[in-house]
Tab-separated table of C-alpha atoms in Angstrom:
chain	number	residue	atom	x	y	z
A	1	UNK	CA	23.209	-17.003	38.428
A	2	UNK	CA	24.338	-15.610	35.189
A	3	UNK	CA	25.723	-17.296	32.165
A	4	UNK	CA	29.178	-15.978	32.592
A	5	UNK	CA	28.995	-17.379	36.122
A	6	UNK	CA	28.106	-20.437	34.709
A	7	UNK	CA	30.454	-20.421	32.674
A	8	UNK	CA	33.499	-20.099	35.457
A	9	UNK	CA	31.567	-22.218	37.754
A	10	UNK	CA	31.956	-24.978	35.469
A	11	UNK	CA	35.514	-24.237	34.087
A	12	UNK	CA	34.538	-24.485	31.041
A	13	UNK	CA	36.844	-24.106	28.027
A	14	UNK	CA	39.901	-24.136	30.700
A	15	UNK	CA	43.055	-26.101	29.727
A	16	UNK	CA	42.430	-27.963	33.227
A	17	UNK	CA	39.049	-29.092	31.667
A	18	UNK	CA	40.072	-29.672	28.223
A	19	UNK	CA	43.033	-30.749	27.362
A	20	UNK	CA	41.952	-34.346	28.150
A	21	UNK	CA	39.516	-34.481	25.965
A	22	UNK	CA	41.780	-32.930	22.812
A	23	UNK	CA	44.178	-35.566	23.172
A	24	UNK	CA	41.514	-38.061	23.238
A	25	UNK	CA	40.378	-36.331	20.015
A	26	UNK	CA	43.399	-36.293	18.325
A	27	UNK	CA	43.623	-40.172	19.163
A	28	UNK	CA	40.409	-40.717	17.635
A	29	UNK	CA	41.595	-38.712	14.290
A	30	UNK	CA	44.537	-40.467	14.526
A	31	UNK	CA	42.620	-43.501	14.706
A	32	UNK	CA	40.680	-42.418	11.559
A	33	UNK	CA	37.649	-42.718	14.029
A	34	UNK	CA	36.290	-38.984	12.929
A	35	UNK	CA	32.996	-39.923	13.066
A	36	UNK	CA	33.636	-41.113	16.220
A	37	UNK	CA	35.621	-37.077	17.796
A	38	UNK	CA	32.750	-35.337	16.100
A	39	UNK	CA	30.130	-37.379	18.097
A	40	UNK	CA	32.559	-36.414	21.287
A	41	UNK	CA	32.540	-33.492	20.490
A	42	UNK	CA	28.927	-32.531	20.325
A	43	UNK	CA	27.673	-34.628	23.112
A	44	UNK	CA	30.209	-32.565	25.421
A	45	UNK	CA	29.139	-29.177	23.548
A	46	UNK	CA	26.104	-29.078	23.653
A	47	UNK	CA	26.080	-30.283	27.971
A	48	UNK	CA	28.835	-27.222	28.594
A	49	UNK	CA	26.678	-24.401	26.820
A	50	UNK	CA	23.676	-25.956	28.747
A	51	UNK	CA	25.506	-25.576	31.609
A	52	UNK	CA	26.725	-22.036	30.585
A	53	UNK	CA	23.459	-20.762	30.165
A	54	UNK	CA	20.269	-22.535	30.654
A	55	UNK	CA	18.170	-19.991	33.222
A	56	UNK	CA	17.023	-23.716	34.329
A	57	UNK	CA	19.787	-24.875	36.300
A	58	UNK	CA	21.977	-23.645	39.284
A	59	UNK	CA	24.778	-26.130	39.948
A	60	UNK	CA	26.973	-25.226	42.386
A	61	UNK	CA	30.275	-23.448	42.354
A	62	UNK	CA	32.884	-26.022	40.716
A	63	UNK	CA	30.813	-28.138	39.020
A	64	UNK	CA	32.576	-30.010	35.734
A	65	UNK	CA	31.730	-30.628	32.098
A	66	UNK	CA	32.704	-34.210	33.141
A	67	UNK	CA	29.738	-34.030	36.110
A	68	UNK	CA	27.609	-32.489	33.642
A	69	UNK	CA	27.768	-35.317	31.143
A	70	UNK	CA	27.467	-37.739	33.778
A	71	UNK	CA	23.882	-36.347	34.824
A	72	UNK	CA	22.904	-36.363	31.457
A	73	UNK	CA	23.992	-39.783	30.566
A	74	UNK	CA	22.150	-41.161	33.826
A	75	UNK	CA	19.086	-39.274	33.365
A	76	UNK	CA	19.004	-39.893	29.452
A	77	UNK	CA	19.846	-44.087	31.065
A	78	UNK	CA	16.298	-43.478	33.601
A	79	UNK	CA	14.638	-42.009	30.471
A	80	UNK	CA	15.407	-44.470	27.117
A	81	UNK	CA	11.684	-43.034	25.788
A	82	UNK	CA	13.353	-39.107	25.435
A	83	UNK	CA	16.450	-40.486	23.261
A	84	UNK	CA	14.565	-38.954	20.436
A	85	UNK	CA	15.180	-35.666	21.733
A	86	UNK	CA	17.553	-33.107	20.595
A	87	UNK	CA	21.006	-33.400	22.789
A	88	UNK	CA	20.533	-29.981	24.094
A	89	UNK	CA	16.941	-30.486	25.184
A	90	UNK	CA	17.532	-33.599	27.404
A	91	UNK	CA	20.443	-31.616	28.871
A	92	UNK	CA	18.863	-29.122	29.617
A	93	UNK	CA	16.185	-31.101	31.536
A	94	UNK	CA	18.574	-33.874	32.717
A	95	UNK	CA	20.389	-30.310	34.198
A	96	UNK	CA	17.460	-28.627	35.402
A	97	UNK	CA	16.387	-32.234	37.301
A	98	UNK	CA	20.342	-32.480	38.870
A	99	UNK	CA	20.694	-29.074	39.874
A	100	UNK	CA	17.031	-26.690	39.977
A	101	UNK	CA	17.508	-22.997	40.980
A	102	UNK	CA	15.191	-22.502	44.046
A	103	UNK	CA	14.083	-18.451	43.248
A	104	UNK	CA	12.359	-17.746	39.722
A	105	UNK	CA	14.475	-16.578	36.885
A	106	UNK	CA	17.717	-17.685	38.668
């Protein structure tokens, strides 16, 4: 699967998918919780453009950001030892685990 068909397959950046998450944003701002958005708003970057384009992972058509950070937050749950990691990297393998591509270089 390509990225771009990662990319629709997971909705990402849609109004459907995001606009959610902006007001929830804007309440945290509001709140004069920034630190609080920001964190938000990388943990949920960094799983979509895993999910965009790691070559490691093949979810099916329709999967979510919001299923996407769910199998990272359970995975990163099984695996407290990897919270050192980089955000991207244990998406990427929390992604890879939830959803594998069965041919090479899929």
């Amino acid at each position: 699967m390509m990225a771009a068909e990662h990319a629709e397959a997971a909705n990402i950046g849609s109004g459907n998918e995001l606009i959610s998450s902006c007001k929830r944003f804007v309440d945290a701002v509001d709140a004069n919780n920034t630190i609080e958005a920001f964190q938000q708003g990388i943990c949920v970057g960094q799983a979509q453009a895993v999910l965009a384009t790691s070559c490691r992972n093949c979810p099916p058509e329709g999967v979510t950001a919001g299923q996407a950070l769910r199998v990272l937050i359970a995975y990163v749950e099984r695996h407290p030892n990897l919270m050192h990691k980089h955000i991207a990297l244990l998406a990427d393998d929390a992604l890879a685990e939830a959803w594998p591509c069965t041919k090479p270089n899929q």
